[in-house]
mmCIF file of C-alpha atoms in Angstrom:
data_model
loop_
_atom_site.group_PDB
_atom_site.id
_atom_site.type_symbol
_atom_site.label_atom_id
_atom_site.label_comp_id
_atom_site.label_asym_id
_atom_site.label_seq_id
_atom_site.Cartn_x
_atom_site.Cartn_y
_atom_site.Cartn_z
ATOM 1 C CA UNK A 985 -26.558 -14.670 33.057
ATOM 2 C CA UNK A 986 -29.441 -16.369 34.181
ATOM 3 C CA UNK A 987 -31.764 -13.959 33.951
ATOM 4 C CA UNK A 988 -31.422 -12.442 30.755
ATOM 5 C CA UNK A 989 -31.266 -13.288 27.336
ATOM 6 C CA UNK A 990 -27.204 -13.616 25.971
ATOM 7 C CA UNK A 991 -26.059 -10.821 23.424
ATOM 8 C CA UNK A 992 -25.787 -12.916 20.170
ATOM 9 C CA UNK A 993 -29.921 -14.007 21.302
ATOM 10 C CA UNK A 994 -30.503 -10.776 21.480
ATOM 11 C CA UNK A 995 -28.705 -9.690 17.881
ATOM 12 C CA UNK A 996 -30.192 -13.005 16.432
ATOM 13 C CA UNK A 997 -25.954 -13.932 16.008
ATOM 14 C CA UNK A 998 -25.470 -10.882 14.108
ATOM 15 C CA UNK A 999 -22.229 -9.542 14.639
ATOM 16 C CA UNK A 1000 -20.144 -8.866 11.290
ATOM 17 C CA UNK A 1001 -16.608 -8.173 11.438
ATOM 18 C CA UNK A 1002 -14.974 -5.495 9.321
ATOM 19 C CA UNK A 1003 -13.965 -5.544 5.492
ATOM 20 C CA UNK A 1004 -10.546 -7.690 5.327
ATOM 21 C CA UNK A 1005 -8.647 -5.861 2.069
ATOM 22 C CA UNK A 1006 -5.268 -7.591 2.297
ATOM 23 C CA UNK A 1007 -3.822 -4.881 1.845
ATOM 24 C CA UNK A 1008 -5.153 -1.363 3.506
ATOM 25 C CA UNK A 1009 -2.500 1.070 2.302
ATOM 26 C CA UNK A 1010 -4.049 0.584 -1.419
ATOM 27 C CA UNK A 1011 -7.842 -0.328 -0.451
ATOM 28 C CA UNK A 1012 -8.386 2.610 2.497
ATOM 29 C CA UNK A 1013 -7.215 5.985 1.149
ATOM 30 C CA UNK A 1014 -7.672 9.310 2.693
ATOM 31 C CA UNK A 1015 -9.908 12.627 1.208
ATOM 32 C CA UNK A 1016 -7.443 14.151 -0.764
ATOM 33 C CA UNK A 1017 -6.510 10.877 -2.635
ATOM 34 C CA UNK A 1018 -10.550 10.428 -2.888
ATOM 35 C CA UNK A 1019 -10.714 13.791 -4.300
ATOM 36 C CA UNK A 1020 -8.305 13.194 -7.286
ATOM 37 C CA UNK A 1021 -9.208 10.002 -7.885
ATOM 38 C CA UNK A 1022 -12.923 11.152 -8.604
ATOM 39 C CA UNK A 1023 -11.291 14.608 -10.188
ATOM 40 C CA UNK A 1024 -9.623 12.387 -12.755
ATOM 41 C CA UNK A 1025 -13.010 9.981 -12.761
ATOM 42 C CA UNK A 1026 -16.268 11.219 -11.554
ATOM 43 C CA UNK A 1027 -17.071 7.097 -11.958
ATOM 44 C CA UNK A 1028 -14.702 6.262 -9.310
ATOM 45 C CA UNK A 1029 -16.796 7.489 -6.595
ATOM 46 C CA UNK A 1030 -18.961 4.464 -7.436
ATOM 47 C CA UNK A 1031 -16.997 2.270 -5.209
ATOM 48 C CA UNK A 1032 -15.294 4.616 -2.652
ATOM 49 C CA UNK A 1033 -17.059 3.722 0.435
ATOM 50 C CA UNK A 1034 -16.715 6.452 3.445
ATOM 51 C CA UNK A 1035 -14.592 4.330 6.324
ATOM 52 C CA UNK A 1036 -13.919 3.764 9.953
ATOM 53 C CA UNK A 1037 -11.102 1.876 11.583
ATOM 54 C CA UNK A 1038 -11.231 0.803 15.302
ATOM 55 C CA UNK A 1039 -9.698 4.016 16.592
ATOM 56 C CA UNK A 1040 -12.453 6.358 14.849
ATOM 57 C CA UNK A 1041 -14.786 4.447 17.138
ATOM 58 C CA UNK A 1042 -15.413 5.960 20.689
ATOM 59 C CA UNK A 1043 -17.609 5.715 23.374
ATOM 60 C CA UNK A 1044 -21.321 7.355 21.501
ATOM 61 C CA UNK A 1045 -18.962 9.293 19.123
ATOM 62 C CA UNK A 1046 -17.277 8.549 15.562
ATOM 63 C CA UNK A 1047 -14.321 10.245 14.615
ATOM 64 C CA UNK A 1048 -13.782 9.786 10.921
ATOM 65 C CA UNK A 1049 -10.576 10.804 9.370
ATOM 66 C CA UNK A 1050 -12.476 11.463 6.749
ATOM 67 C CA UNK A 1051 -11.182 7.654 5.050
ATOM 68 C CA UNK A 1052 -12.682 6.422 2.694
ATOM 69 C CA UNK A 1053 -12.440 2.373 1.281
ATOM 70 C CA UNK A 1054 -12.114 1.151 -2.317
ATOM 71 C CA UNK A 1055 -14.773 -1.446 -1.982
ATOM 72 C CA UNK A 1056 -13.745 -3.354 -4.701
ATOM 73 C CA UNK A 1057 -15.586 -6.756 -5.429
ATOM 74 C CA UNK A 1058 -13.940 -10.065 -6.976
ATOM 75 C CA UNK A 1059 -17.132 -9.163 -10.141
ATOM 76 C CA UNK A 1060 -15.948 -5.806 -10.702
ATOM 77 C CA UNK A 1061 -15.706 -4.632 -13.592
ATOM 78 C CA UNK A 1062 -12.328 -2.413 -12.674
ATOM 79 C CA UNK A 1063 -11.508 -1.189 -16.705
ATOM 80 C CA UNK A 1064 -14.812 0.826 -15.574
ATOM 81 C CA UNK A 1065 -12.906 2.907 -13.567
ATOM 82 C CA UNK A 1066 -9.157 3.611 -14.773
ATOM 83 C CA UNK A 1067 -8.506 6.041 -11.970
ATOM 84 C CA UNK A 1068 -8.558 3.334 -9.410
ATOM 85 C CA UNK A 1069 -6.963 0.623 -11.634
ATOM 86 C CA UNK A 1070 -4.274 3.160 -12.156
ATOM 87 C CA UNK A 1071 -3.842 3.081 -8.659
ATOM 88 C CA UNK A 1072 -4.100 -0.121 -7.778
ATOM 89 C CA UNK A 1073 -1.522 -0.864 -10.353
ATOM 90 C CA UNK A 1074 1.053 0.906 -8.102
ATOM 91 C CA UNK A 1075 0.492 -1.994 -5.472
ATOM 92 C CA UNK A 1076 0.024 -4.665 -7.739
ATOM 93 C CA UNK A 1077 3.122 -6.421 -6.837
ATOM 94 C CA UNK A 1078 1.832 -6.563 -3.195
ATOM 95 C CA UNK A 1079 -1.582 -7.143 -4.061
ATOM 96 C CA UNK A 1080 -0.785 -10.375 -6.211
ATOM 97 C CA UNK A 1081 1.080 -11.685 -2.952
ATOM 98 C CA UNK A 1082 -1.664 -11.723 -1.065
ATOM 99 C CA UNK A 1083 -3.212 -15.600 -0.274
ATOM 100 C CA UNK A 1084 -6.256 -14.457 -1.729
ATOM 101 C CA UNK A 1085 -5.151 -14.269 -4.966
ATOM 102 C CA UNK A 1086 -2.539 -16.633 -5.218
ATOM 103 C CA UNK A 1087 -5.234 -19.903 -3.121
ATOM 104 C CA UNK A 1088 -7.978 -18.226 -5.622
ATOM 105 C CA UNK A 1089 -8.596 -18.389 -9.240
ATOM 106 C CA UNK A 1090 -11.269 -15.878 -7.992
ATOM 107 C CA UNK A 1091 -10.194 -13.328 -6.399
ATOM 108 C CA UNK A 1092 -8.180 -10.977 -8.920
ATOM 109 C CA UNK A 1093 -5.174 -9.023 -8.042
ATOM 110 C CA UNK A 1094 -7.091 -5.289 -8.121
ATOM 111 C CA UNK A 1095 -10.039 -7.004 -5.389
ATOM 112 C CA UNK A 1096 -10.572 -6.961 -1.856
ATOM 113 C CA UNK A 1097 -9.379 -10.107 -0.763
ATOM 114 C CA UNK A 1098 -12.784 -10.440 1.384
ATOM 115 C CA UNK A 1099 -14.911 -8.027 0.161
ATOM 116 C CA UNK A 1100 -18.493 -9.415 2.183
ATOM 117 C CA UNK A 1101 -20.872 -8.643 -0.622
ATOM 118 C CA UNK A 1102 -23.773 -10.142 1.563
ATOM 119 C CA UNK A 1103 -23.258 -7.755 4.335
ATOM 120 C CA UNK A 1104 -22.870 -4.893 1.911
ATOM 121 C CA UNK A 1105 -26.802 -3.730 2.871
ATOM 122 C CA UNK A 1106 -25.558 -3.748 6.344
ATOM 123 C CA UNK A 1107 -23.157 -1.957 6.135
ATOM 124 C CA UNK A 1108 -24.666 1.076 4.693
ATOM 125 C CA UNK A 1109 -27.459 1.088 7.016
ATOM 126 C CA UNK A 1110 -27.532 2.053 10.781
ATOM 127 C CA UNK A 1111 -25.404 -0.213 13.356
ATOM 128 C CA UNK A 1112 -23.240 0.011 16.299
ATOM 129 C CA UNK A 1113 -19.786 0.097 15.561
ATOM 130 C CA UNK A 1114 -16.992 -1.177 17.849
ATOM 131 C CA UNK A 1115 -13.254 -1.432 17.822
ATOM 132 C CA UNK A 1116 -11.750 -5.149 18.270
ATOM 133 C CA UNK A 1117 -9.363 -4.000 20.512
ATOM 134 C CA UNK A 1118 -10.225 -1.766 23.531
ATOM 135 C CA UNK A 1119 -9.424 -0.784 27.068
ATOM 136 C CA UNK A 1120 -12.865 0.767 27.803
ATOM 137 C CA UNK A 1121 -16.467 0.379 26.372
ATOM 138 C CA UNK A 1122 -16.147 2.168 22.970
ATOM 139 C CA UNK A 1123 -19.622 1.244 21.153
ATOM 140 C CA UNK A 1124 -21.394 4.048 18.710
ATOM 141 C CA UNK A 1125 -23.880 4.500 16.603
ATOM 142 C CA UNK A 1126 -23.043 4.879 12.809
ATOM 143 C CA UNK A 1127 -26.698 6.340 10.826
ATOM 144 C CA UNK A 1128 -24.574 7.787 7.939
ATOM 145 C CA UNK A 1129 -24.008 4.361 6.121
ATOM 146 C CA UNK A 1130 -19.433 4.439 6.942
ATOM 147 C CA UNK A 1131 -17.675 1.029 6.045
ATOM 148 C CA UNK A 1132 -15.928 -0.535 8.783
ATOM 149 C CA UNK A 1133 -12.527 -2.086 8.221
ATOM 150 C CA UNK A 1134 -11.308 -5.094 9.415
ATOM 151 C CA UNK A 1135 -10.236 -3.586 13.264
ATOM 152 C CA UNK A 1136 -14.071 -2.824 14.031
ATOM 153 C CA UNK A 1137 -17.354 -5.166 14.083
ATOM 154 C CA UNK A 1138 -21.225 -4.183 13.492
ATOM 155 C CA UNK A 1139 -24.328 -4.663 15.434
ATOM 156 C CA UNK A 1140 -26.982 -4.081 12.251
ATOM 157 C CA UNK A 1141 -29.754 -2.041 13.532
ATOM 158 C CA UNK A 1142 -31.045 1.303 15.232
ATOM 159 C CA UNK A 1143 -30.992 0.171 18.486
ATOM 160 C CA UNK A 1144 -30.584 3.401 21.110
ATOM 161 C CA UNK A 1145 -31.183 1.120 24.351
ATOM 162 C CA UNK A 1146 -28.838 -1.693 23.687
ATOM 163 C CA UNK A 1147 -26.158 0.605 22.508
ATOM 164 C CA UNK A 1148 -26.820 2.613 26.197
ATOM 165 C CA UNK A 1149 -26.562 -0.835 27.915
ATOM 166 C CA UNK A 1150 -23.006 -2.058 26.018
ATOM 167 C CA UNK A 1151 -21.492 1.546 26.920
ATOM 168 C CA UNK A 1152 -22.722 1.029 30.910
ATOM 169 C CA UNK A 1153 -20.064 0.424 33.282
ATOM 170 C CA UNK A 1154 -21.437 -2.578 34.753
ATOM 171 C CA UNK A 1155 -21.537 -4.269 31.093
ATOM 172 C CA UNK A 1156 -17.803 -3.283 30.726
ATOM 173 C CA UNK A 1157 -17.024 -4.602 33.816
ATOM 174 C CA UNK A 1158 -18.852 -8.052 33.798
#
């Protein structure tokens, strides 16, 4: 510790945590729901956002399940995009429960309830992913511009060395 600088001096304290939806099984929907819901509105792939969650991410490899997140803002303008309204609609019940909506005048019923607009850019450029939870160093490197949900953080960057040094087995054990 001593005699080198700490991680977050190193990252200039930039470690963002995942996209919190409040409610994944209508925010995070797989390729074949994707796939209709841009059949029935080409506009729809406006604001499906390919996406990992923790257990895509392994040690120097992603494994996407081909995911894909409904990144849908508190300002957007969802009549825009029926497709996704329409199937929003089908969890609205849920999705008004959520203490997003119901603390927030806000935060509308068809939104993410913490949607990080000012980490958007950094998400869709390179970074090392990781999982929160882990029994083993599991850090990659994401260049194709994949969301992260709210199980995995971000290192923003390209950086090839420290990703090397946070998957070495002396980093893992200290």
């Amino acid at each position: 510790e001593a005699s080198g600088p700490r991680l977050g001096d190193l990252v200039g304290a930039r470690i963002i945590n995942g996209v919190k939806t409040g409610l994944n099984e209508a925010f995070i929907v797989d390729g074949a729901l994707r796939d209709c819901l841009v059949a029935d509105d080409p506009r729809s792939a406006e604001v499906l956002r390919p996406a990992l969650v923790g257990d895509d991410i392994k040690r120097y490899e992603l494994h996407s399940r081909r995911s894909f997140l409904l990144y849908v803002r508190w300002d957007t303008e969802i009549r825009q995009y029926p497709a996704i309204l329409r199937w929003l609609g089908r969890h609205r019940a849920r999705l008004e429960q959520r203490d997003s909506v119901k603390n927030s005048a806000a935060c509308p019923w068809y939104a993410l309830s913490r949607p990080r607009p000012e980490s958007q850019i950094l998400y869709e450029g390179p970074k090392i992913a990781y999982p929160d939870i882990t029994k083993e160093s599991r850090f990659a490197m994401d260049t194709r511009g994949q969301y992260v949900g709210e199980t995995a953080f971000i290192i923003p960057g390209e950086n090839w060395y420290l990703l090397a040094v946070l998957n070495a087995a002396a980093v893992w054990w200290y």
